[in-house]
Tab-separated table of C-alpha atoms (C1' of nucleotides) in Angstrom:
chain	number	residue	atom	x	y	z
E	1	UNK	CA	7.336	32.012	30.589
E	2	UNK	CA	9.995	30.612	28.305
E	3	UNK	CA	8.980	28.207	25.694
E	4	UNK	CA	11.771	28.422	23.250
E	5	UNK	CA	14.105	25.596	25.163
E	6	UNK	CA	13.487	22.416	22.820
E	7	UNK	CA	13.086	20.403	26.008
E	8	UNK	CA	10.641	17.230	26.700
E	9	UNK	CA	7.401	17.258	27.050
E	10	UNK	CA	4.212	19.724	25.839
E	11	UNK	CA	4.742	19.152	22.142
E	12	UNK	CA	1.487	19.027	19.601
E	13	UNK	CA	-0.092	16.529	21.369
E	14	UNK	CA	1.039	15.104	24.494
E	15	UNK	CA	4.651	13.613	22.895
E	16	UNK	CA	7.740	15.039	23.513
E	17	UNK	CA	9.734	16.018	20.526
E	18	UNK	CA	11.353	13.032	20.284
E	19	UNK	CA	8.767	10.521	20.867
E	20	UNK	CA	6.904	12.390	17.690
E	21	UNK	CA	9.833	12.247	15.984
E	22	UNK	CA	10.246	8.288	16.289
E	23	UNK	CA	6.231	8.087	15.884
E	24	UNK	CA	6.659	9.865	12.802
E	25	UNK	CA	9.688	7.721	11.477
E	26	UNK	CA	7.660	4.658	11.885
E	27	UNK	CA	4.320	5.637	10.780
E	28	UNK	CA	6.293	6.207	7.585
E	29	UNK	CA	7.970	2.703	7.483
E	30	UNK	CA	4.480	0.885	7.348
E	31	UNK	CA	3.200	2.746	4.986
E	32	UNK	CA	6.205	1.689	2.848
E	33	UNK	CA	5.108	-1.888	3.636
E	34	UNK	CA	1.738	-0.960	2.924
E	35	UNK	CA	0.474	-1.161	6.435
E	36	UNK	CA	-1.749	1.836	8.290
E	37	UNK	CA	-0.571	4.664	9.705
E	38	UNK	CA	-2.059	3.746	13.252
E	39	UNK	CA	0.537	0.884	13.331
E	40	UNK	CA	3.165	2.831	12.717
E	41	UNK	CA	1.757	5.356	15.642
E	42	UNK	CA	1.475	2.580	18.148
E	43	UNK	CA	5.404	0.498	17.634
E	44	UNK	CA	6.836	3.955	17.336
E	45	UNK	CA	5.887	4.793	20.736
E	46	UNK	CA	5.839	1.619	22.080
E	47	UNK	CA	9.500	1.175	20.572
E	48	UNK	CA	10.857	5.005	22.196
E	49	UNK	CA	9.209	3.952	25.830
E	50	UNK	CA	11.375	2.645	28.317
E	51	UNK	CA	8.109	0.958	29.762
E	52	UNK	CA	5.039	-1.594	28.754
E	53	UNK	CA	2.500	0.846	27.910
E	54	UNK	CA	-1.464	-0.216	28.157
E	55	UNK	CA	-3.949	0.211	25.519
E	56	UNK	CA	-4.971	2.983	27.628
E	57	UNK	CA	-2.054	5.296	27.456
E	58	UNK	CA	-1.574	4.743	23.721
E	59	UNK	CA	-5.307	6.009	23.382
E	60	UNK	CA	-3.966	9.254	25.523
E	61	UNK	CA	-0.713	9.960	24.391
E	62	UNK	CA	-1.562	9.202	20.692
E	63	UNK	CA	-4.903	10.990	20.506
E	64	UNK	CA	-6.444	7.915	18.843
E	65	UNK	CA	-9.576	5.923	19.693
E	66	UNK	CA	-9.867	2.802	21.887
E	67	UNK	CA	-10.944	0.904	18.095
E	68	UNK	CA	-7.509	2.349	16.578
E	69	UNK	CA	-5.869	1.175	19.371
E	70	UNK	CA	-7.202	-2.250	19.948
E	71	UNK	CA	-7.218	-3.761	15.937
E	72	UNK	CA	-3.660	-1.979	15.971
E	73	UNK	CA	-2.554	-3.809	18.887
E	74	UNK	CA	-4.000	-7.174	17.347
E	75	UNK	CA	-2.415	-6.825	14.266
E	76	UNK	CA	0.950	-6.193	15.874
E	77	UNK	CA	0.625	-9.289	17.763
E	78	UNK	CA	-0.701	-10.980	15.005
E	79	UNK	CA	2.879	-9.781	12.956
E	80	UNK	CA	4.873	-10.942	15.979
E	81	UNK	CA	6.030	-7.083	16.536
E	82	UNK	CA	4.565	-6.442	20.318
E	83	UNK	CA	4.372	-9.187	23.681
E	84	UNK	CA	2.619	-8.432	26.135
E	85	UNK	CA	4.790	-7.666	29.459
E	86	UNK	CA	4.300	-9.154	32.805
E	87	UNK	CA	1.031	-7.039	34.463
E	88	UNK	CA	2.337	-6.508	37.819
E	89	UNK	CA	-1.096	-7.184	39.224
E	90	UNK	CA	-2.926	-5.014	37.072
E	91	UNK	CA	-5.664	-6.254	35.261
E	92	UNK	CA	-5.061	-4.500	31.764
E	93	UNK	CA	-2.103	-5.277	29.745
E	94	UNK	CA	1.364	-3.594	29.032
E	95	UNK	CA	2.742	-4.054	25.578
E	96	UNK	CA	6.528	-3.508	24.754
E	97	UNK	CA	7.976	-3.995	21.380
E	98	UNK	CA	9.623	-6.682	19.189
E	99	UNK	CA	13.502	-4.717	18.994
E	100	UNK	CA	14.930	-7.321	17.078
E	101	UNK	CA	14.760	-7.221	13.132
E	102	UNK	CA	14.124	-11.274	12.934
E	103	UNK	CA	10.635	-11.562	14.583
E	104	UNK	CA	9.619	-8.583	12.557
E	105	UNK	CA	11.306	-9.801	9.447
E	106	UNK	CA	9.507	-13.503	9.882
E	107	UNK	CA	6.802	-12.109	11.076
E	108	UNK	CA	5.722	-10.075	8.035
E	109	UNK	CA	7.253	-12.731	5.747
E	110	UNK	CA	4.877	-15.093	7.299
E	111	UNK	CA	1.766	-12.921	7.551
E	112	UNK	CA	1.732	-10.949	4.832
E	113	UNK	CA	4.085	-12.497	1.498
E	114	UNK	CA	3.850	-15.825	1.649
E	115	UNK	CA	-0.352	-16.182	1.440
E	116	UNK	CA	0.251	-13.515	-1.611
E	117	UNK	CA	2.831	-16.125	-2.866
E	118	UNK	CA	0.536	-19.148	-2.257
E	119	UNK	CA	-2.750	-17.711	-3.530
E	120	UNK	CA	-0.366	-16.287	-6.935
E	121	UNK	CA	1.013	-19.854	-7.067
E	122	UNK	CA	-2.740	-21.515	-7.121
E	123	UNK	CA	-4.234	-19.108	-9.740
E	124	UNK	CA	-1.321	-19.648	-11.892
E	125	UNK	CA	-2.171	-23.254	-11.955
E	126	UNK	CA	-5.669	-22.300	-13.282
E	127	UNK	CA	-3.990	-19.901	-15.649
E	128	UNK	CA	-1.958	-23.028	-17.194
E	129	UNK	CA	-5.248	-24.697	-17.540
E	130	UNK	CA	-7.023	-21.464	-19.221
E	131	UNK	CA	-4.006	-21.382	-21.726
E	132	UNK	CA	-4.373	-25.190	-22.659
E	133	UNK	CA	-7.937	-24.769	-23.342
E	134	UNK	CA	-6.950	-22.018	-25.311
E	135	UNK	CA	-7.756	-23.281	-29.316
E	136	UNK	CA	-4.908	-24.077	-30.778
E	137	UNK	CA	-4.303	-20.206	-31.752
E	138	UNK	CA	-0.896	-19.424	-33.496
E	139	UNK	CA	-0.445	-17.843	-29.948
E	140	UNK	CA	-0.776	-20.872	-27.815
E	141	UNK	CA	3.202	-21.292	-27.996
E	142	UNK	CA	3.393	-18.015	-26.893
E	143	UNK	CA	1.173	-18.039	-24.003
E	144	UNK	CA	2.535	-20.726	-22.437
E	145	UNK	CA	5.825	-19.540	-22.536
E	146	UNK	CA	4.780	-16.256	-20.823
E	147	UNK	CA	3.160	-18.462	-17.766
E	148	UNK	CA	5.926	-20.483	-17.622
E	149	UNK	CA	8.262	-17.319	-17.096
E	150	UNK	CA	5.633	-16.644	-14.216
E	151	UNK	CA	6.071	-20.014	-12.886
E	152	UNK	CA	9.648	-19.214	-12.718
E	153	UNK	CA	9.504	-15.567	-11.138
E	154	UNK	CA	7.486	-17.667	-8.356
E	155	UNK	CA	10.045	-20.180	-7.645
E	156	UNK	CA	12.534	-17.325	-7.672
E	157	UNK	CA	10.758	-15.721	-5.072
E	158	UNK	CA	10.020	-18.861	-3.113
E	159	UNK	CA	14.052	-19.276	-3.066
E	160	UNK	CA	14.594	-15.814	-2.025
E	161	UNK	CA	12.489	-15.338	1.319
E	162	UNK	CA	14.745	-17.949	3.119
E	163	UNK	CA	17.902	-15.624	2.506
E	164	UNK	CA	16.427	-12.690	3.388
E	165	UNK	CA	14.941	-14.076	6.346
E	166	UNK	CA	18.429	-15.418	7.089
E	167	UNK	CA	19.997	-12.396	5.966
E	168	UNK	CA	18.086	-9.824	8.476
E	169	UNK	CA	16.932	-12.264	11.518
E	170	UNK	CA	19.961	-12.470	13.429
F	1	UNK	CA	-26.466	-20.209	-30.028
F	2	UNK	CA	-23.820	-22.078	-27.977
F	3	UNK	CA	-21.740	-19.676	-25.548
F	4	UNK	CA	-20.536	-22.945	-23.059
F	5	UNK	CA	-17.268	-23.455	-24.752
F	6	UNK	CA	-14.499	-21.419	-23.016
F	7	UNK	CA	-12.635	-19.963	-26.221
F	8	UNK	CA	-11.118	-17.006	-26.901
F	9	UNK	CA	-12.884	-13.245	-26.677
F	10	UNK	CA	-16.546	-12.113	-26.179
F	11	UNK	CA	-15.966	-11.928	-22.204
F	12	UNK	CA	-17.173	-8.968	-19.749
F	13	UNK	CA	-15.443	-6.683	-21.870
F	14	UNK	CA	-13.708	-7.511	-24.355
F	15	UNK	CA	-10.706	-9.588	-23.228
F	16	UNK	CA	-10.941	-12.906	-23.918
F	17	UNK	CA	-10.601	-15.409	-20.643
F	18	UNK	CA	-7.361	-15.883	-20.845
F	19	UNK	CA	-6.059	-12.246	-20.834
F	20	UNK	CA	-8.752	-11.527	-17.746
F	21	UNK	CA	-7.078	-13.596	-15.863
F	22	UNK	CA	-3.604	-12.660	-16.589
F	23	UNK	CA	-4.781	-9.032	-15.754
F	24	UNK	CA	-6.473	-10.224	-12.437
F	25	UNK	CA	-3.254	-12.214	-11.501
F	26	UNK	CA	-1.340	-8.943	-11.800
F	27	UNK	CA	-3.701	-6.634	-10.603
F	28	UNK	CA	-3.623	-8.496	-7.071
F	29	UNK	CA	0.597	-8.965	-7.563
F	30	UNK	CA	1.131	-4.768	-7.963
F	31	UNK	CA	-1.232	-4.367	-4.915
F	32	UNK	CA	1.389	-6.940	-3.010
F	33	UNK	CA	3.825	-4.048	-4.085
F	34	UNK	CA	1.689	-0.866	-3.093
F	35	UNK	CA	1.027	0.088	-6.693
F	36	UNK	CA	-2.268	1.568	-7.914
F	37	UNK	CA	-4.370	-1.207	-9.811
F	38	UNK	CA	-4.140	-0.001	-13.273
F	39	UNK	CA	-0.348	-0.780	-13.508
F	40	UNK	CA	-1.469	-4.375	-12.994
F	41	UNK	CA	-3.843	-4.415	-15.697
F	42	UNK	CA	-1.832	-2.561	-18.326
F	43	UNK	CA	0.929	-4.044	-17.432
F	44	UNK	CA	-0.572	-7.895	-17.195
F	45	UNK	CA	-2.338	-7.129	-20.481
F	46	UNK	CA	1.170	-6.173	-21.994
F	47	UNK	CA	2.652	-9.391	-20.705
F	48	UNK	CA	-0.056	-11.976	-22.627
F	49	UNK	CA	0.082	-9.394	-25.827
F	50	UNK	CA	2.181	-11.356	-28.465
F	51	UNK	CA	2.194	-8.067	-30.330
F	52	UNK	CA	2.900	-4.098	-28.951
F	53	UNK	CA	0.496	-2.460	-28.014
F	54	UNK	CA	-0.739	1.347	-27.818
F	55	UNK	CA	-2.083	3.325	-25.640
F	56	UNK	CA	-5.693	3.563	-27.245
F	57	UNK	CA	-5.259	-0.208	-27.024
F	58	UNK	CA	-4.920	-0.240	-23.628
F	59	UNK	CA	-7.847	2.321	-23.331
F	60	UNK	CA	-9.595	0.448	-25.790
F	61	UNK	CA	-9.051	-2.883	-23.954
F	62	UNK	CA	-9.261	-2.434	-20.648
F	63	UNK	CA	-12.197	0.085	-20.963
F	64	UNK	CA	-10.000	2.632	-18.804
F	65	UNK	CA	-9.397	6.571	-19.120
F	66	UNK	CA	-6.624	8.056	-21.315
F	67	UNK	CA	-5.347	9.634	-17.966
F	68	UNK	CA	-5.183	6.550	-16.255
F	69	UNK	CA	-3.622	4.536	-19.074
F	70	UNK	CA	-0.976	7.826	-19.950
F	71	UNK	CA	-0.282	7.845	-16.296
F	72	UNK	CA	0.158	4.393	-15.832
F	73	UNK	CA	2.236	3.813	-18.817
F	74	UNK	CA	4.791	6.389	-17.564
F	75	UNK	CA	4.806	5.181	-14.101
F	76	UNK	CA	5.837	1.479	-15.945
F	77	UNK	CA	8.195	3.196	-18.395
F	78	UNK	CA	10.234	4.781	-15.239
F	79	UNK	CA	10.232	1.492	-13.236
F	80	UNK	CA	11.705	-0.074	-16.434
F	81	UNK	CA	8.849	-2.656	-16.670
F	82	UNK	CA	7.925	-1.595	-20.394
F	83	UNK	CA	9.790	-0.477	-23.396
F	84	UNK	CA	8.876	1.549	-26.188
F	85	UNK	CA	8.671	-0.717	-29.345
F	86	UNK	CA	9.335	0.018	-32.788
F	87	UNK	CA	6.774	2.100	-34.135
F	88	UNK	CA	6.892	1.019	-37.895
F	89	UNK	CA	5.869	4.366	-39.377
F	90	UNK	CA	3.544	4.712	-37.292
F	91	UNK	CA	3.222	7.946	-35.590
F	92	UNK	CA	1.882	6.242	-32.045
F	93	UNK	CA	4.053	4.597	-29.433
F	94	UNK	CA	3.706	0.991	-29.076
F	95	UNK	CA	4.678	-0.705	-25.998
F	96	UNK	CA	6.299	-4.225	-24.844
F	97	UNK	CA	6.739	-4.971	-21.466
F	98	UNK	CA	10.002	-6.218	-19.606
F	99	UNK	CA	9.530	-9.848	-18.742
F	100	UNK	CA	12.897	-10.941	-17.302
F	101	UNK	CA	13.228	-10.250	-14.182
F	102	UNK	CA	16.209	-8.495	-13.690
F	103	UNK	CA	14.931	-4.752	-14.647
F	104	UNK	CA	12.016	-5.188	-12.744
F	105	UNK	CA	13.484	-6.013	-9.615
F	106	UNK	CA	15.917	-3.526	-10.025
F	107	UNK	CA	13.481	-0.422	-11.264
F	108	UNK	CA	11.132	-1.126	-8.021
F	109	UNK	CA	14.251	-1.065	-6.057
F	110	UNK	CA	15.843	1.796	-7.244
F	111	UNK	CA	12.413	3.640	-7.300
F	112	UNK	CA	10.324	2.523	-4.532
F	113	UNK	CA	13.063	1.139	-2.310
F	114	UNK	CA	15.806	3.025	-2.237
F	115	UNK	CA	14.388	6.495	-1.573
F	116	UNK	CA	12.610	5.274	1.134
F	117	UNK	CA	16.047	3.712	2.495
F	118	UNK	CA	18.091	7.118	2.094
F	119	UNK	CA	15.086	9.415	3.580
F	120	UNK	CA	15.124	7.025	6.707
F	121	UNK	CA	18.640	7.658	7.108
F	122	UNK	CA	18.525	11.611	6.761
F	123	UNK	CA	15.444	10.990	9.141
F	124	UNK	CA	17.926	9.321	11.370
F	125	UNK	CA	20.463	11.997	11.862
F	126	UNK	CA	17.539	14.412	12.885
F	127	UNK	CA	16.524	12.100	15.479
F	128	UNK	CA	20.004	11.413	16.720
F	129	UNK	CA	20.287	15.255	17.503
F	130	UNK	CA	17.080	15.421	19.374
F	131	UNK	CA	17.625	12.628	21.659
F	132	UNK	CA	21.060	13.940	22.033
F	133	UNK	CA	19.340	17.500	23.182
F	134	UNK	CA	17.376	15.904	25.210
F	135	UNK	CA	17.830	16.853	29.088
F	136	UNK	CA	20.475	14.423	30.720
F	137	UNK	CA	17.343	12.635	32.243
F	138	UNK	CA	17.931	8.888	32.899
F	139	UNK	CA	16.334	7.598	29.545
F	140	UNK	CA	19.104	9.165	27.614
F	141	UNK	CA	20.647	6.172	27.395
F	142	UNK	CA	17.955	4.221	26.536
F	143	UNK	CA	17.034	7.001	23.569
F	144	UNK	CA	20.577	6.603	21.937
F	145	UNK	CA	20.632	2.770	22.593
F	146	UNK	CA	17.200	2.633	20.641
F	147	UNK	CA	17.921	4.881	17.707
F	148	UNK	CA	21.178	2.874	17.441
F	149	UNK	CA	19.326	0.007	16.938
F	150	UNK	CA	17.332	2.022	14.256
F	151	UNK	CA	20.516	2.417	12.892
F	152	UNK	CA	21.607	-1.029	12.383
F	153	UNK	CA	18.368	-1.542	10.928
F	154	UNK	CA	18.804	0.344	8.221
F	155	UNK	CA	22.665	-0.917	7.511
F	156	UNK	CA	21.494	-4.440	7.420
F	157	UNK	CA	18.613	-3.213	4.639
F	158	UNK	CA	21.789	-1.590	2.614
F	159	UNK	CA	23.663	-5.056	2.711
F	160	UNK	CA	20.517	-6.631	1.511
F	161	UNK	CA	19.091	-4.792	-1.158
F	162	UNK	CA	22.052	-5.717	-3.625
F	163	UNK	CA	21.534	-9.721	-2.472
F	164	UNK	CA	18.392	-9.948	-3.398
F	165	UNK	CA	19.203	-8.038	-7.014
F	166	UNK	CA	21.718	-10.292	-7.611
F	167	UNK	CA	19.183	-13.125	-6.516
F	168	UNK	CA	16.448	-12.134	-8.627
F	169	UNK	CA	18.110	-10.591	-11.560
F	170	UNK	CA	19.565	-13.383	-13.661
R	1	DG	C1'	-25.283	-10.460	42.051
R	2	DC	C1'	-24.150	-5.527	40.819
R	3	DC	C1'	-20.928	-1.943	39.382
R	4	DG	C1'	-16.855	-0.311	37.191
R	5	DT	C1'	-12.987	-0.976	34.237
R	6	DA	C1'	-10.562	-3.392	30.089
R	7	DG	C1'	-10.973	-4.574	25.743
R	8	DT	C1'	-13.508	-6.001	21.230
R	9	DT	C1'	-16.574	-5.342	17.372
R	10	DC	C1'	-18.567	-3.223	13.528
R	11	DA	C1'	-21.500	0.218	11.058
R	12	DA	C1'	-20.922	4.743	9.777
R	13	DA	C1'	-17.841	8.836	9.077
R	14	DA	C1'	-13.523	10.591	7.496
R	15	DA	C1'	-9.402	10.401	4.983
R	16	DA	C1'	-6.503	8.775	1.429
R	17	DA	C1'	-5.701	6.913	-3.004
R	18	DC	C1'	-7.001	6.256	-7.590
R	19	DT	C1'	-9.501	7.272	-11.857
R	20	DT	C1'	-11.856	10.114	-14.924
R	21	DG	C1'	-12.532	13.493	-18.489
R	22	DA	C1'	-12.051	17.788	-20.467
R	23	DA	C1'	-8.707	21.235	-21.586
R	24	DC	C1'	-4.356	21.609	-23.327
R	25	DA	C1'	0.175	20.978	-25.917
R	26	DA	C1'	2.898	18.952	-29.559
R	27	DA	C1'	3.639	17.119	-33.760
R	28	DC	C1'	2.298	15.422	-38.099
R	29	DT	C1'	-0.800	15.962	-42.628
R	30	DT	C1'	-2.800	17.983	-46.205
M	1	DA	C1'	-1.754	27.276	-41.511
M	2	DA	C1'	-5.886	24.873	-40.292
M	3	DG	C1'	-7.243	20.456	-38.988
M	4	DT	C1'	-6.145	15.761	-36.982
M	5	DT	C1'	-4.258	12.715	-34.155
M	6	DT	C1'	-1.407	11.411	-30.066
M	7	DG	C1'	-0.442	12.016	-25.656
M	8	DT	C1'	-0.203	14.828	-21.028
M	9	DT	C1'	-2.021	17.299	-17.080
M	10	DC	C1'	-4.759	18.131	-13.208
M	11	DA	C1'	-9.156	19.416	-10.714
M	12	DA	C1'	-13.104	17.062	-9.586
M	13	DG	C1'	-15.371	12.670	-8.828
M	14	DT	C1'	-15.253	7.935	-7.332
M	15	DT	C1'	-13.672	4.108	-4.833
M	16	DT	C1'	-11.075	2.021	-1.266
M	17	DT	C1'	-9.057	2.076	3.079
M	18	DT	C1'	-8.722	3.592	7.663
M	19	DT	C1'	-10.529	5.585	11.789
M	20	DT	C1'	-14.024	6.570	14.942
M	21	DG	C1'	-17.307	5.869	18.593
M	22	DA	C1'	-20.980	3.693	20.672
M	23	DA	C1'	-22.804	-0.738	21.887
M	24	DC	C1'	-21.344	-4.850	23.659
M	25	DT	C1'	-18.813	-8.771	26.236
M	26	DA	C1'	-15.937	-10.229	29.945
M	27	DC	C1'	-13.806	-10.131	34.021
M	28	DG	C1'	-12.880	-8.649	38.931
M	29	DG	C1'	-13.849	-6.478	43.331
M	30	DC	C1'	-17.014	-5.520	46.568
DNA sequence: GCCGTAGTTCAAAAAAACTTGAACAAACTT
DNA sequence: AAGTTTGTTCAAGTTTTTTTGAACTACGGC
């Protein structure tokens, strides 16, 4: 038998080389964006498949569990980066991939900075209030200017997620 | 004894309210960015310091290890986000941080983003090859049409990266 | 209405990331 | 040059995050 031909199929697992090869590219994108590796596993196959695939087969050809699987899949639809596809009459569901950089872009804009932004731009209003109630140290001047730079990184930021979203959607 | 006014010092440990919170607000902003927790506190502690401060300070302040805060401070010192100070005769290093931001932008791109951005494009060229090896089976196409997109991906991240510098720095 | 398949949930196990602390090196002091 | 002080390193310990798997719900066909 000849197993030296880099052809399809019988890899590791059950990937071809290529399939782990894109499944390995993407599981370390999320974890770049902080995200776990199973996410990574599941839109890197989902994104080298020419068709839907079910929870199912991403349970067999990934060699993860049906709990892996099914949080992963929420959170992708959750970030806007898998739809379902039309079930021709089967009763589970086919997911294919979001190709297109805007719905990802938005997507993890939406789900995952701006809260972080909000939340940062609530406690900094109970920061200003800590710093006024602050006796009327030497450093009071000095504390307040530090929060106000903060207050401007914020808005700065705030200005910024529009132009990237711009800049990579479409 | 009264201990209901909120003044200065004598909290958990021995920040004073003001400076916890400053520390909490960047403790939760470096986990935004994938960065281990104790860059948040030494560096939020740095950033309501009027004066330098050491690294037995830090230690002494934030009740954490010499390793962590040694570790921590180099991590900082390579993203750019704190500068040595003058150390008046003094044979310890004192440390400020960088508060426009400009440097800090620019050190967490140059460290954290842009490696990621050229390994994804070696990555690339790898994957290219395989899906050109790949037996002439009807997917081909649909390989090389993906990675392509892959491709553009990462071109439109290039284009951005220097945007958003110029956006945030200055 | 019962059985089988699809998918979710969540406590416990496993893995990954971070922190500690003790040993070490370097550089100053006396 | 012996002793201090400052800072670094890294193996082991701790904490946090992720994954697993078994119990469960829900739906559909028979």
């Amino acid at each position: 038998m000849d197993f030296t031909s880099p052809q399809s199929e019988a890899e590791p697992n059950g990937l071809t080389a290529l399939q782990e090869q894109v499944v390995g590219y993407f599981v370390d994108g999320v974890r770049v964006l902080g995200l776990p590796r199973s996410l990574g596993e599941i839109y890197g196959l989902l994104f080298i498949s020419p068709d839907p695939l079910s929870l199912d087969d991403l349970v067999r050809l990934l060699g993860i569990s049906k709990g892996s699987a099914s949080q992963g899949l929420r959170t992708l639809r959750v970030l806007g980066a898998v739809k379902e596809a039309e079930n021709n009459g089967d009763r589970r569901t086919y997911y294919q991939p979001s190709v297109e950089l805007k719905p990802l872009v938005g997507g993890f804009i939406r789900e995952q900075v701006r809260p972080h932004l909000e939340s940062g731009k609530s406690k900094l209003r109970l920061l200003q209030d800590t710093a006024k109630e602050t006796a009327d140290h030497d450093d009071r001047e000095f504390f307040l200017d530090r929060i106000g730079r903060l207050d401007s990184w914020m808005k700065r930021g705030g200005q910024v997620l529009p132009v990237l979203q711009k800049m990579l959607g479409q």
